[in-house]
mmCIF file of C-alpha atoms in Angstrom:
data_model
loop_
_atom_site.group_PDB
_atom_site.id
_atom_site.type_symbol
_atom_site.label_atom_id
_atom_site.label_comp_id
_atom_site.label_asym_id
_atom_site.label_seq_id
_atom_site.Cartn_x
_atom_site.Cartn_y
_atom_site.Cartn_z
ATOM 1 C CA MET Z 1 0.001 -0.302 -0.195
ATOM 2 C CA ARG Z 2 2.747 2.697 0.808
ATOM 3 C CA GLU Z 3 4.996 1.439 -2.676
ATOM 4 C CA ASP Z 4 4.570 5.200 -4.180
ATOM 5 C CA LEU Z 5 5.443 6.558 -0.959
ATOM 6 C CA ARG Z 6 9.135 7.806 0.818
ATOM 7 C CA PRO Z 7 10.769 5.028 3.407
ATOM 8 C CA ALA Z 8 9.065 4.809 6.718
ATOM 9 C CA PRO Z 9 10.481 7.041 8.917
ATOM 10 C CA GLY Z 10 11.764 5.823 12.451
ATOM 11 C CA LEU Z 11 10.521 5.852 15.482
ATOM 12 C CA ARG Z 12 12.489 9.327 16.783
ATOM 13 C CA ASP Z 13 11.156 10.983 13.709
ATOM 14 C CA ILE Z 14 7.061 9.942 14.197
ATOM 15 C CA PHE Z 15 7.320 11.114 17.796
ATOM 16 C CA THR Z 16 8.939 14.277 16.520
ATOM 17 C CA VAL Z 17 6.281 15.629 14.569
ATOM 18 C CA PHE Z 18 2.760 14.389 16.391
ATOM 19 C CA SER Z 19 5.368 15.924 19.746
ATOM 20 C CA LYS Z 20 5.228 19.903 16.999
ATOM 21 C CA ILE Z 21 1.851 18.931 16.278
ATOM 22 C CA GLY Z 22 0.348 18.501 19.738
ATOM 23 C CA LEU Z 23 2.669 21.464 20.676
ATOM 24 C CA THR Z 24 1.989 24.142 18.190
ATOM 25 C CA SER Z 25 -1.950 23.512 18.078
ATOM 26 C CA PHE Z 26 -4.810 25.099 19.934
ATOM 27 C CA GLY Z 27 -8.473 25.222 20.172
ATOM 28 C CA GLY Z 28 -9.356 21.991 17.226
ATOM 29 C CA GLY Z 29 -9.212 21.258 13.704
ATOM 30 C CA LEU Z 30 -6.354 18.970 14.330
ATOM 31 C CA SER Z 31 -6.898 16.139 11.955
ATOM 32 C CA GLY Z 32 -6.017 18.692 9.011
ATOM 33 C CA TRP Z 33 -3.230 19.536 10.364
ATOM 34 C CA ILE Z 34 -2.428 15.789 11.144
ATOM 35 C CA LEU Z 35 -3.289 15.448 7.122
ATOM 36 C CA ARG Z 36 -1.314 18.088 5.832
ATOM 37 C CA GLU Z 37 1.862 17.218 8.155
ATOM 38 C CA VAL Z 38 1.989 14.034 7.340
ATOM 39 C CA VAL Z 39 0.388 13.369 4.422
ATOM 40 C CA GLN Z 40 0.867 16.311 2.174
ATOM 41 C CA ARG Z 41 4.258 17.281 3.095
ATOM 42 C CA ARG Z 42 5.810 14.346 4.163
ATOM 43 C CA GLY Z 43 4.168 11.279 2.075
ATOM 44 C CA TRP Z 44 4.414 8.805 4.634
ATOM 45 C CA LEU Z 45 0.724 8.038 3.721
ATOM 46 C CA GLY Z 46 -1.323 7.924 1.045
ATOM 47 C CA GLU Z 47 -4.505 9.966 1.146
ATOM 48 C CA GLN Z 48 -6.604 7.457 1.404
ATOM 49 C CA GLU Z 49 -5.329 5.630 3.837
ATOM 50 C CA PHE Z 50 -5.306 8.678 6.277
ATOM 51 C CA LEU Z 51 -9.240 9.331 5.827
ATOM 52 C CA SER Z 52 -9.723 5.601 6.099
ATOM 53 C CA GLY Z 53 -7.799 6.017 9.743
ATOM 54 C CA LEU Z 54 -9.646 9.754 9.901
ATOM 55 C CA ALA Z 55 -13.340 7.555 10.113
ATOM 56 C CA LEU Z 56 -11.879 4.719 12.550
ATOM 57 C CA ALA Z 57 -10.740 7.877 14.134
ATOM 58 C CA GLN Z 58 -13.815 9.342 14.794
ATOM 59 C CA ALA Z 59 -16.095 6.173 14.269
ATOM 60 C CA PHE Z 60 -14.899 4.668 17.560
ATOM 61 C CA PRO Z 61 -14.408 6.000 21.391
ATOM 62 C CA GLY Z 62 -11.704 8.016 22.492
ATOM 63 C CA VAL Z 63 -10.358 11.464 21.479
ATOM 64 C CA ASN Z 64 -9.842 11.580 17.681
ATOM 65 C CA VAL Z 65 -6.927 12.748 17.372
ATOM 66 C CA VAL Z 66 -5.050 10.543 19.735
ATOM 67 C CA ASN Z 67 -7.183 7.660 17.408
ATOM 68 C CA LEU Z 68 -5.823 9.052 14.337
ATOM 69 C CA ALA Z 69 -1.862 9.535 15.971
ATOM 70 C CA ILE Z 70 -2.597 6.067 16.732
ATOM 71 C CA TRP Z 71 -3.348 4.543 13.583
ATOM 72 C CA ILE Z 72 -0.847 6.286 11.543
ATOM 73 C CA GLY Z 73 1.898 5.286 14.006
ATOM 74 C CA TYR Z 74 0.475 1.671 13.718
ATOM 75 C CA ARG Z 75 0.486 1.968 9.751
ATOM 76 C CA LEU Z 76 4.403 3.649 9.543
ATOM 77 C CA ARG Z 77 6.367 1.283 12.461
ATOM 78 C CA GLY Z 78 3.781 -0.925 13.903
ATOM 79 C CA GLY Z 79 2.957 -0.798 17.320
ATOM 80 C CA TRP Z 80 6.080 0.839 18.606
ATOM 81 C CA GLY Z 81 4.988 3.624 16.118
ATOM 82 C CA ALA Z 82 1.432 3.483 17.696
ATOM 83 C CA PHE Z 83 3.103 4.303 21.195
ATOM 84 C CA ALA Z 84 5.743 7.260 19.759
ATOM 85 C CA ALA Z 85 2.945 9.060 17.768
ATOM 86 C CA ALA Z 86 0.255 8.945 20.806
ATOM 87 C CA ALA Z 87 3.348 9.754 23.323
ATOM 88 C CA GLY Z 88 3.976 12.790 20.830
ATOM 89 C CA ILE Z 89 0.434 14.171 20.451
ATOM 90 C CA VAL Z 90 -0.134 13.431 24.242
ATOM 91 C CA VAL Z 91 2.783 13.547 26.445
ATOM 92 C CA PRO Z 92 4.682 16.948 25.972
ATOM 93 C CA PRO Z 93 1.558 18.856 26.025
ATOM 94 C CA MET Z 94 0.555 17.378 28.845
ATOM 95 C CA ALA Z 95 4.103 18.958 30.374
ATOM 96 C CA VAL Z 96 3.543 21.639 29.182
ATOM 97 C CA ALA Z 97 -0.382 22.079 31.114
ATOM 98 C CA ILE Z 98 1.403 20.371 34.616
ATOM 99 C CA LEU Z 99 3.626 23.592 34.824
ATOM 100 C CA LEU Z 100 1.130 26.075 33.750
ATOM 101 C CA ALA Z 101 -1.140 24.293 36.556
ATOM 102 C CA ALA Z 102 1.711 25.231 38.308
ATOM 103 C CA ALA Z 103 2.471 28.273 37.359
ATOM 104 C CA PHE Z 104 -1.217 29.212 38.165
ATOM 105 C CA SER Z 105 -1.077 27.732 41.746
ATOM 106 C CA GLU Z 106 1.405 30.622 42.515
ATOM 107 C CA VAL Z 107 -0.270 33.634 41.439
ATOM 108 C CA GLY Z 108 -3.786 31.390 41.765
ATOM 109 C CA HIS Z 109 -5.108 34.127 44.886
ATOM 110 C CA SER Z 110 -4.531 37.128 42.934
ATOM 111 C CA GLN Z 111 -8.532 38.311 41.716
ATOM 112 C CA ARG Z 112 -6.962 39.622 38.545
ATOM 113 C CA VAL Z 113 -5.666 35.903 37.406
ATOM 114 C CA HIS Z 114 -9.203 34.521 38.279
ATOM 115 C CA VAL Z 115 -10.873 36.645 36.187
ATOM 116 C CA ALA Z 116 -8.987 37.042 33.281
ATOM 117 C CA LEU Z 117 -9.399 33.392 33.345
ATOM 118 C CA GLY Z 118 -12.911 33.847 33.869
ATOM 119 C CA GLY Z 119 -12.724 35.734 30.018
ATOM 120 C CA ILE Z 120 -10.546 32.400 28.574
ATOM 121 C CA ALA Z 121 -13.443 30.191 29.535
ATOM 122 C CA ALA Z 122 -15.681 32.694 28.312
ATOM 123 C CA ALA Z 123 -14.298 32.875 25.093
ATOM 124 C CA ALA Z 124 -13.502 29.115 24.697
ATOM 125 C CA VAL Z 125 -16.980 28.046 25.193
ATOM 126 C CA GLY Z 126 -17.572 30.026 22.238
ATOM 127 C CA LEU Z 127 -14.399 27.633 20.314
ATOM 128 C CA SER Z 128 -16.216 24.079 22.039
ATOM 129 C CA LEU Z 129 -20.066 25.810 20.543
ATOM 130 C CA GLN Z 130 -19.005 26.385 16.161
ATOM 131 C CA THR Z 131 -17.539 22.954 17.080
ATOM 132 C CA GLY Z 132 -21.174 22.026 18.481
ATOM 133 C CA LEU Z 133 -23.231 23.829 16.081
ATOM 134 C CA ARG Z 134 -21.117 22.808 12.882
ATOM 135 C CA ALA Z 135 -21.997 19.483 14.253
ATOM 136 C CA ALA Z 136 -25.295 19.352 14.710
ATOM 137 C CA ARG Z 137 -25.601 21.083 11.209
ATOM 138 C CA HIS Z 138 -24.396 18.774 9.727
ATOM 139 C CA ALA Z 139 -25.568 15.524 12.159
ATOM 140 C CA ALA Z 140 -29.122 16.975 12.771
ATOM 141 C CA ARG Z 141 -30.564 16.356 9.028
ATOM 142 C CA GLY Z 142 -34.689 14.223 9.650
ATOM 143 C CA LEU Z 143 -36.726 14.383 12.278
ATOM 144 C CA PRO Z 144 -35.060 10.884 14.164
ATOM 145 C CA ARG Z 145 -31.677 12.711 14.169
ATOM 146 C CA LEU Z 146 -33.000 15.644 15.607
ATOM 147 C CA LEU Z 147 -34.639 14.389 17.807
ATOM 148 C CA ILE Z 148 -31.701 11.863 19.449
ATOM 149 C CA LEU Z 149 -29.339 15.240 19.174
ATOM 150 C CA ALA Z 150 -32.070 17.157 21.158
ATOM 151 C CA THR Z 151 -32.585 14.026 23.590
ATOM 152 C CA THR Z 152 -28.631 14.277 23.903
ATOM 153 C CA PHE Z 153 -28.881 17.644 25.086
ATOM 154 C CA ALA Z 154 -31.906 17.834 27.045
ATOM 155 C CA ALA Z 155 -30.529 14.888 28.981
ATOM 156 C CA ILE Z 156 -26.854 15.242 29.904
ATOM 157 C CA PHE Z 157 -27.600 19.676 30.353
ATOM 158 C CA PHE Z 158 -30.710 20.585 31.645
ATOM 159 C CA TRP Z 159 -31.414 16.925 33.886
ATOM 160 C CA ARG Z 160 -28.431 16.326 34.398
ATOM 161 C CA LEU Z 161 -28.094 12.578 34.395
ATOM 162 C CA PRO Z 162 -24.280 10.378 34.316
ATOM 163 C CA LEU Z 163 -23.223 10.350 30.951
ATOM 164 C CA LEU Z 164 -23.146 6.145 30.797
ATOM 165 C CA TRP Z 165 -26.510 6.385 31.233
ATOM 166 C CA VAL Z 166 -27.047 8.950 28.790
ATOM 167 C CA VAL Z 167 -24.806 7.723 26.111
ATOM 168 C CA GLY Z 168 -25.646 4.557 26.959
ATOM 169 C CA VAL Z 169 -28.887 4.534 25.861
ATOM 170 C CA MET Z 170 -28.423 6.960 23.082
ATOM 171 C CA ALA Z 171 -25.819 5.621 20.641
ATOM 172 C CA PRO Z 172 -27.137 1.777 20.585
ATOM 173 C CA LEU Z 173 -30.896 3.521 19.520
ATOM 174 C CA SER Z 174 -29.113 6.206 16.895
ATOM 175 C CA ILE Z 175 -26.921 3.068 15.610
ATOM 176 C CA GLY Z 176 -29.647 1.383 15.051
ATOM 177 C CA LEU Z 177 -32.178 4.099 13.150
ATOM 178 C CA ALA Z 178 -28.777 4.573 11.502
ATOM 179 C CA TRP Z 179 -28.654 0.914 10.637
ATOM 180 C CA LEU Z 180 -32.180 1.035 9.741
ATOM 181 C CA ARG Z 181 -31.188 3.445 7.175
ATOM 182 C CA ILE Z 182 -28.210 2.372 5.295
ATOM 183 C CA ARG Z 183 -30.084 -0.599 4.767
ATOM 184 C CA ASN Z 184 -32.953 0.473 3.187
ATOM 185 C CA GLU Z 185 -30.994 2.828 0.822
ATOM 186 C CA ALA Z 186 -28.112 0.439 0.290
ATOM 187 C CA PRO Z 187 -28.867 -1.690 -3.512
ATOM 188 C CA LEU Z 188 -30.223 -5.208 -3.871
ATOM 189 C CA PRO Z 189 -25.939 -7.333 -3.643
ATOM 190 C CA MET B 1 0.468 9.550 47.237
ATOM 191 C CA ASN B 2 -3.261 9.258 48.319
ATOM 192 C CA LEU B 3 -3.965 5.685 47.036
ATOM 193 C CA ARG B 4 -8.149 6.008 47.863
ATOM 194 C CA LEU B 5 -8.154 9.097 45.723
ATOM 195 C CA LEU B 6 -5.867 8.047 43.252
ATOM 196 C CA GLY B 7 -8.838 4.886 42.905
ATOM 197 C CA ASP B 8 -11.465 7.844 42.839
ATOM 198 C CA LEU B 9 -9.758 9.144 39.622
ATOM 199 C CA LEU B 10 -8.993 6.277 37.841
ATOM 200 C CA ALA B 11 -12.886 5.226 38.834
ATOM 201 C CA VAL B 12 -14.328 8.323 37.577
ATOM 202 C CA PHE B 13 -12.018 9.077 33.858
ATOM 203 C CA ALA B 14 -11.470 5.487 33.079
ATOM 204 C CA PRO B 15 -15.372 4.973 32.229
ATOM 205 C CA LEU B 16 -14.876 8.600 30.162
ATOM 206 C CA SER B 17 -12.170 7.142 28.232
ATOM 207 C CA PHE B 18 -15.152 4.951 26.138
ATOM 208 C CA LEU B 19 -17.086 7.656 26.310
ATOM 209 C CA THR B 20 -15.590 10.163 24.365
ATOM 210 C CA VAL B 21 -16.927 10.668 21.333
ATOM 211 C CA GLY B 22 -16.150 13.295 17.736
ATOM 212 C CA GLY B 23 -13.307 15.044 20.666
ATOM 213 C CA GLY B 24 -12.397 15.694 24.198
ATOM 214 C CA GLN B 25 -15.021 18.144 24.297
ATOM 215 C CA SER B 26 -17.905 15.738 24.679
ATOM 216 C CA VAL B 27 -17.275 15.029 28.301
ATOM 217 C CA VAL B 28 -16.398 18.247 29.802
ATOM 218 C CA ALA B 29 -20.624 18.208 31.102
ATOM 219 C CA ASP B 30 -19.594 15.204 32.971
ATOM 220 C CA ILE B 31 -16.413 15.682 34.190
ATOM 221 C CA HIS B 32 -17.741 19.456 35.590
ATOM 222 C CA ARG B 33 -20.694 17.196 37.600
ATOM 223 C CA GLN B 34 -18.000 14.190 38.762
ATOM 224 C CA SER B 35 -15.723 16.991 40.080
ATOM 225 C CA VAL B 36 -17.656 19.347 41.328
ATOM 226 C CA GLY B 37 -20.929 17.941 42.012
ATOM 227 C CA VAL B 38 -20.325 14.196 43.181
ATOM 228 C CA HIS B 39 -17.330 14.255 44.222
ATOM 229 C CA ARG B 40 -16.516 17.570 45.247
ATOM 230 C CA TRP B 41 -13.140 17.702 44.753
ATOM 231 C CA MET B 42 -13.635 21.396 43.347
ATOM 232 C CA SER B 43 -16.268 24.274 43.531
ATOM 233 C CA ASP B 44 -17.140 25.572 40.781
ATOM 234 C CA ALA B 45 -14.617 28.274 40.344
ATOM 235 C CA GLN B 46 -11.986 26.737 40.573
ATOM 236 C CA PHE B 47 -13.384 24.705 37.865
ATOM 237 C CA LEU B 48 -13.605 26.943 35.426
ATOM 238 C CA ASP B 49 -9.931 28.516 36.298
ATOM 239 C CA LEU B 50 -9.086 24.793 35.385
ATOM 240 C CA PHE B 51 -10.711 24.851 32.004
ATOM 241 C CA ALA B 52 -9.533 28.096 30.639
ATOM 242 C CA LEU B 53 -5.948 26.957 31.513
ATOM 243 C CA SER B 54 -6.554 24.104 29.532
ATOM 244 C CA ARG B 55 -7.615 25.699 26.582
ATOM 245 C CA ILE B 56 -4.530 27.766 26.514
ATOM 246 C CA THR B 57 -2.393 24.668 26.615
ATOM 247 C CA PRO B 58 -1.611 23.578 23.550
ATOM 248 C CA GLY B 59 -2.445 19.661 22.304
ATOM 249 C CA PRO B 60 -5.848 17.966 23.083
ATOM 250 C CA GLY B 61 -7.971 19.372 25.120
ATOM 251 C CA SER B 62 -8.956 16.466 27.072
ATOM 252 C CA LEU B 63 -5.736 17.325 29.288
ATOM 253 C CA LEU B 64 -8.405 19.566 31.242
ATOM 254 C CA VAL B 65 -7.960 15.899 32.606
ATOM 255 C CA THR B 66 -5.136 15.902 33.493
ATOM 256 C CA LEU B 67 -5.448 19.680 35.395
ATOM 257 C CA VAL B 68 -8.268 17.793 37.922
ATOM 258 C CA GLY B 69 -6.376 15.216 38.170
ATOM 259 C CA TRP B 70 -3.157 18.166 39.250
ATOM 260 C CA GLN B 71 -5.699 19.659 41.587
ATOM 261 C CA VAL B 72 -7.301 16.511 43.094
ATOM 262 C CA ALA B 73 -2.902 14.627 44.313
ATOM 263 C CA GLY B 74 -1.207 16.269 42.557
ATOM 264 C CA LEU B 75 2.173 15.186 39.963
ATOM 265 C CA TRP B 76 0.372 11.548 40.440
ATOM 266 C CA GLY B 77 -2.764 13.128 40.173
ATOM 267 C CA ALA B 78 -2.156 13.605 36.938
ATOM 268 C CA LEU B 79 -0.960 11.302 35.814
ATOM 269 C CA ALA B 80 -3.419 8.923 36.628
ATOM 270 C CA ALA B 81 -5.799 10.769 35.235
ATOM 271 C CA SER B 82 -4.196 11.467 31.807
ATOM 272 C CA ALA B 83 -3.688 7.862 31.729
ATOM 273 C CA ALA B 84 -7.116 6.735 32.596
ATOM 274 C CA ILE B 85 -8.775 9.112 30.029
ATOM 275 C CA PHE B 86 -6.186 8.350 27.606
ATOM 276 C CA LEU B 87 -4.951 4.830 27.438
ATOM 277 C CA PRO B 88 -8.596 2.693 27.443
ATOM 278 C CA SER B 89 -10.346 3.814 24.319
ATOM 279 C CA SER B 90 -6.127 3.613 22.059
ATOM 280 C CA VAL B 91 -5.899 0.493 23.636
ATOM 281 C CA LEU B 92 -9.126 0.019 21.504
ATOM 282 C CA VAL B 93 -8.227 1.719 18.676
ATOM 283 C CA TYR B 94 -5.281 0.036 18.076
ATOM 284 C CA GLY B 95 -6.752 -3.640 18.003
ATOM 285 C CA LEU B 96 -9.211 -1.742 15.834
ATOM 286 C CA ALA B 97 -6.100 -0.675 13.796
ATOM 287 C CA ARG B 98 -4.274 -4.294 12.983
ATOM 288 C CA VAL B 99 -7.844 -4.955 11.231
ATOM 289 C CA TRP B 100 -9.793 -1.788 10.327
ATOM 290 C CA SER B 101 -8.840 -1.147 6.506
ATOM 291 C CA ARG B 102 -10.609 -4.887 6.052
ATOM 292 C CA TYR B 103 -13.564 -3.388 7.709
ATOM 293 C CA SER B 104 -14.092 0.256 6.331
ATOM 294 C CA GLY B 105 -16.680 0.974 4.673
ATOM 295 C CA ARG B 106 -19.188 -1.390 5.704
ATOM 296 C CA PRO B 107 -22.241 -1.068 6.542
ATOM 297 C CA LEU B 108 -22.251 -1.231 9.885
ATOM 298 C CA ILE B 109 -19.272 1.004 10.968
ATOM 299 C CA ARG B 110 -21.340 3.253 7.857
ATOM 300 C CA ALA B 111 -23.854 2.734 10.414
ATOM 301 C CA ILE B 112 -21.987 3.679 13.905
ATOM 302 C CA GLU B 113 -20.492 7.009 12.449
ATOM 303 C CA SER B 114 -24.317 7.941 11.368
ATOM 304 C CA GLY B 115 -25.345 7.337 13.966
ATOM 305 C CA LEU B 116 -22.733 8.782 17.076
ATOM 306 C CA ALA B 117 -23.077 12.018 15.145
ATOM 307 C CA PRO B 118 -26.307 13.118 16.464
ATOM 308 C CA VAL B 119 -25.546 12.228 19.620
ATOM 309 C CA ALA B 120 -21.920 13.408 19.375
ATOM 310 C CA ALA B 121 -23.044 16.891 18.062
ATOM 311 C CA GLY B 122 -25.306 16.901 21.766
ATOM 312 C CA MET B 123 -22.643 16.313 23.809
ATOM 313 C CA ILE B 124 -20.760 19.279 23.276
ATOM 314 C CA LEU B 125 -23.920 21.934 22.935
ATOM 315 C CA ALA B 126 -24.178 20.506 26.424
ATOM 316 C CA ALA B 127 -21.391 21.174 27.315
ATOM 317 C CA SER B 128 -20.397 24.188 26.558
ATOM 318 C CA CYS B 129 -23.821 25.489 27.585
ATOM 319 C CA THR B 130 -22.459 23.141 31.235
ATOM 320 C CA VAL B 131 -19.477 26.156 31.263
ATOM 321 C CA LEU B 132 -21.740 28.811 30.845
ATOM 322 C CA ARG B 133 -23.877 27.468 33.093
ATOM 323 C CA ALA B 134 -20.321 27.044 35.667
ATOM 324 C CA ALA B 135 -19.570 31.108 35.070
ATOM 325 C CA GLU B 136 -19.121 33.953 36.843
ATOM 326 C CA GLY B 137 -19.332 37.490 35.196
ATOM 327 C CA GLY B 138 -23.879 35.977 34.295
ATOM 328 C CA VAL B 139 -24.468 38.563 30.895
ATOM 329 C CA TRP B 140 -20.143 38.965 30.165
ATOM 330 C CA ALA B 141 -19.631 35.626 29.835
ATOM 331 C CA TRP B 142 -22.701 34.928 28.052
ATOM 332 C CA SER B 143 -22.174 37.767 25.793
ATOM 333 C CA VAL B 144 -18.492 37.131 25.043
ATOM 334 C CA ALA B 145 -19.360 33.286 24.176
ATOM 335 C CA ALA B 146 -22.025 34.448 21.883
ATOM 336 C CA LEU B 147 -18.831 36.866 20.657
ATOM 337 C CA SER B 148 -16.459 34.511 20.459
ATOM 338 C CA THR B 149 -18.533 31.514 18.477
ATOM 339 C CA LEU B 150 -20.267 34.191 15.908
ATOM 340 C CA VAL B 151 -16.195 35.602 14.765
ATOM 341 C CA LEU B 152 -15.009 31.836 14.661
ATOM 342 C CA MET B 153 -17.618 30.347 12.752
ATOM 343 C CA TRP B 154 -17.653 33.254 10.343
ATOM 344 C CA THR B 155 -13.895 33.949 10.349
ATOM 345 C CA ARG B 156 -10.851 32.286 10.270
ATOM 346 C CA VAL B 157 -8.845 34.477 12.839
ATOM 347 C CA ASN B 158 -6.888 32.660 15.180
ATOM 348 C CA PRO B 159 -8.551 31.191 18.252
ATOM 349 C CA LEU B 160 -6.329 32.201 20.946
ATOM 350 C CA LEU B 161 -6.616 35.633 20.275
ATOM 351 C CA MET B 162 -10.833 35.137 21.170
ATOM 352 C CA LEU B 163 -9.395 34.010 24.375
ATOM 353 C CA ALA B 164 -6.514 36.834 24.412
ATOM 354 C CA LEU B 165 -9.536 39.421 24.137
ATOM 355 C CA GLY B 166 -12.024 36.743 26.373
ATOM 356 C CA GLY B 167 -9.385 37.488 29.101
ATOM 357 C CA ALA B 168 -9.100 40.980 28.038
ATOM 358 C CA VAL B 169 -12.715 41.942 27.867
ATOM 359 C CA PHE B 170 -13.333 40.629 31.517
ATOM 360 C CA LEU B 171 -10.500 42.027 33.030
ATOM 361 C CA ALA B 172 -12.045 45.293 32.345
ATOM 362 C CA VAL B 173 -15.648 45.269 33.454
ATOM 363 C CA ILE B 174 -15.526 43.304 35.845
#
């Protein structure tokens, strides 16, 4: 599958590239950037293979970009490649987060720092609202899907139910409906 | 090292690892519910501080969990919470990666992809509103959030700039 591509990179290269992606990315949109770095710029992976991995990353639980890193690392260098890629995208930013938290606990009693963080949190809600609205626009075509979306929202936000119950009920229900829809659309073999 | 606290962190976040769909933001509402409500590890105000810190940290948004672990039980807490949120789903996806090419595009896979999409959207929207409900600053918090949403939807401005503006607005008016 990789005949036209460059030779597979070493583990250290994989770790370095994913660290770079992890450390310089803010506020989502990471998948697009991984595509650019790994497929377009370095030619480590074909675009089709990347998209197949993206489908895996989005269909199954876990943080999408970490899942995608595992897929790419695995395709490049097997188990250790998957480990190097996932460690690259998680561990360096994690170290930054811990350093920030430690620095923050030094100044945490300052009311002004707390107020500034409040403003940052409010603006950051814009970031996730935007993602949520885009996702809703794509996902909520048709009444059944709209009802699934609305019920999930209400169960978490208004009724404050544990996520385990909400997803445990809504996900199988929604996947079942999608299965019926796809079966009906599919032409007979 | 407080083993009971580390055990609590693992018990709270490992299940969330399997409930994360469509990116780390989808489970923020439950992280809030568990840390502030169920376990009383912190106040709303402390949660918001950590949420804001996680947004100015690069990398996956789920690093919020690392910060919650840090707040609850220091460095070991941060490591335990991170392992709990990242490892279980990673092991699952690694197992799937080995057989994935064979199943990609099959109806069941398409049903999973398409079926999870509205659930994920509902989770992300609920997470956003949960953070806003916990926010101080009342009408200012809602205004900054709404404005930031509109700007990010219609322009390609760097999100970090919006975060900085949000902080500046709060410093100016509150």
